[in-house]
Amino acid sequence: ILIAIFVFMYRAQKQLLLSILLSFPLVSTLARQIDLTRFSRSLYLLLTAGIPISGALELTQEVVVKIELSRAIQKSKEMVISGNKLSEGLKATKNIFPSIIIKITEAGEKSGSLDKSMQDASEYLDYQVTTTLRTLTSLLEPIMLIVVGVIVGGMMLAIISPIYGLIG
């Protein structure tokens, strides 16, 4: 019944459920890194394919999960359409994009190879996601071991207690 309620809630209120799930500290950091990786890789692929930067930003806005990042991409797209550089648009959104991504974007704009700089940024962010996942799984292993131990111990007590009750 709980699984059916969860599936129904997910279909009906997907954005609300995702915002609750993404509010946890470690999950939020990981989701932000994954979204930034998706953004930079999608932008790299779209720019390599020859799509103009405003169209590429509009398409990459649909790739990300977190609402803040989507709004930041929208604001950056508006600034690019008004004639500013992409790096200025990324700077305008405070604390959304890491400074290294902004600097890589600036270097790509100055050298004329924004697509290659987005490829480098996506590779860097992909490495960060891998490292964060490795750390998260190493933290979860002892917690899972304790949970399994408690479950097995509870089952043993549930089986042995009635036997002792019968003997007494």
mmCIF file of C-alpha atoms in Angstrom, residues 71-159:
data_model
loop_
_atom_site.group_PDB
_atom_site.id
_atom_site.type_symbol
_atom_site.label_atom_id
_atom_site.label_comp_id
_atom_site.label_asym_id
_atom_site.label_seq_id
_atom_site.Cartn_x
_atom_site.Cartn_y
_atom_site.Cartn_z
ATOM 1 C CA ARG A 71 16.246 29.690 -13.355
ATOM 2 C CA ALA A 72 19.945 30.582 -13.462
ATOM 3 C CA ILE A 73 20.228 29.179 -16.991
ATOM 4 C CA GLN A 74 17.122 31.162 -17.988
ATOM 5 C CA LYS A 75 18.654 34.355 -16.605
ATOM 6 C CA SER A 76 21.947 33.628 -18.390
ATOM 7 C CA LYS A 77 20.069 33.042 -21.643
ATOM 8 C CA GLU A 78 18.291 36.390 -21.276
ATOM 9 C CA MET A 79 21.628 38.132 -20.674
ATOM 10 C CA VAL A 80 23.167 36.451 -23.731
ATOM 11 C CA ILE A 81 20.213 37.523 -25.869
ATOM 12 C CA SER A 82 20.620 41.096 -24.605
ATOM 13 C CA GLY A 83 24.234 41.094 -25.804
ATOM 14 C CA ASN A 84 26.307 40.073 -22.789
ATOM 15 C CA LYS A 85 28.731 37.190 -22.605
ATOM 16 C CA LEU A 86 27.726 33.803 -21.223
ATOM 17 C CA SER A 87 30.295 34.094 -18.445
ATOM 18 C CA GLU A 88 28.689 37.358 -17.315
ATOM 19 C CA GLY A 89 25.326 35.618 -17.227
ATOM 20 C CA LEU A 90 26.780 32.813 -15.135
ATOM 21 C CA LYS A 91 28.373 35.350 -12.767
ATOM 22 C CA ALA A 92 25.067 37.181 -12.323
ATOM 23 C CA THR A 93 23.497 34.158 -10.651
ATOM 24 C CA LYS A 94 25.085 34.113 -7.240
ATOM 25 C CA ASN A 95 26.440 30.842 -5.821
ATOM 26 C CA ILE A 96 24.818 28.651 -8.466
ATOM 27 C CA PHE A 97 27.766 28.052 -10.776
ATOM 28 C CA PRO A 98 31.207 27.293 -9.304
ATOM 29 C CA SER A 99 33.907 29.856 -9.997
ATOM 30 C CA ILE A 100 36.007 27.362 -11.944
ATOM 31 C CA ILE A 101 33.165 26.839 -14.435
ATOM 32 C CA ILE A 102 32.824 30.591 -14.876
ATOM 33 C CA LYS A 103 36.577 30.946 -15.439
ATOM 34 C CA ILE A 104 36.630 28.057 -17.931
ATOM 35 C CA THR A 105 33.707 29.684 -19.761
ATOM 36 C CA GLU A 106 35.531 33.038 -19.849
ATOM 37 C CA ALA A 107 38.636 31.370 -21.265
ATOM 38 C CA GLY A 108 36.550 29.593 -23.898
ATOM 39 C CA GLU A 109 34.860 32.820 -24.938
ATOM 40 C CA LYS A 110 38.174 34.665 -25.224
ATOM 41 C CA SER A 111 39.806 31.895 -27.232
ATOM 42 C CA GLY A 112 36.760 31.281 -29.410
ATOM 43 C CA SER A 113 36.411 27.647 -28.428
ATOM 44 C CA LEU A 114 33.520 27.673 -25.979
ATOM 45 C CA ASP A 115 32.525 24.146 -26.965
ATOM 46 C CA LYS A 116 35.941 22.747 -26.045
ATOM 47 C CA SER A 117 35.949 24.605 -22.739
ATOM 48 C CA MET A 118 32.494 23.183 -21.943
ATOM 49 C CA GLN A 119 33.892 19.729 -22.685
ATOM 50 C CA ASP A 120 36.710 20.343 -20.205
ATOM 51 C CA ALA A 121 34.236 21.631 -17.629
ATOM 52 C CA SER A 122 32.009 18.587 -18.039
ATOM 53 C CA GLU A 123 34.976 16.242 -17.615
ATOM 54 C CA TYR A 124 36.029 18.078 -14.446
ATOM 55 C CA LEU A 125 32.489 17.986 -13.041
ATOM 56 C CA ASP A 126 32.120 14.316 -13.983
ATOM 57 C CA TYR A 127 35.254 13.584 -11.951
ATOM 58 C CA GLN A 128 33.754 15.487 -9.004
ATOM 59 C CA VAL A 129 30.505 13.492 -9.239
ATOM 60 C CA THR A 130 32.461 10.232 -9.290
ATOM 61 C CA THR A 131 34.467 11.270 -6.234
ATOM 62 C CA THR A 132 31.338 12.364 -4.351
ATOM 63 C CA LEU A 133 29.570 9.095 -5.161
ATOM 64 C CA ARG A 134 32.588 7.096 -4.025
ATOM 65 C CA THR A 135 32.634 9.023 -0.732
ATOM 66 C CA LEU A 136 28.886 8.649 -0.265
ATOM 67 C CA THR A 137 28.959 4.897 -0.822
ATOM 68 C CA SER A 138 31.862 4.478 1.597
ATOM 69 C CA LEU A 139 29.813 6.382 4.203
ATOM 70 C CA LEU A 140 26.717 4.270 3.571
ATOM 71 C CA GLU A 141 28.455 0.892 3.991
ATOM 72 C CA PRO A 142 28.797 1.027 7.820
ATOM 73 C CA ILE A 143 25.286 2.426 8.213
ATOM 74 C CA MET A 144 23.840 -0.376 6.102
ATOM 75 C CA LEU A 145 25.821 -2.956 8.102
ATOM 76 C CA ILE A 146 24.336 -1.652 11.370
ATOM 77 C CA VAL A 147 20.796 -1.640 9.923
ATOM 78 C CA VAL A 148 21.136 -5.225 8.677
ATOM 79 C CA GLY A 149 22.535 -6.277 12.074
ATOM 80 C CA VAL A 150 19.564 -4.728 13.883
ATOM 81 C CA ILE A 151 17.102 -6.428 11.532
ATOM 82 C CA VAL A 152 18.765 -9.844 11.911
ATOM 83 C CA GLY A 153 18.967 -9.403 15.695
ATOM 84 C CA GLY A 154 15.293 -8.451 15.845
ATOM 85 C CA MET A 155 14.339 -11.514 13.821
ATOM 86 C CA MET A 156 16.399 -13.747 16.102
ATOM 87 C CA LEU A 157 14.698 -12.278 19.185
ATOM 88 C CA ALA A 158 11.298 -12.744 17.543
ATOM 89 C CA ILE A 159 12.055 -16.420 16.968
#
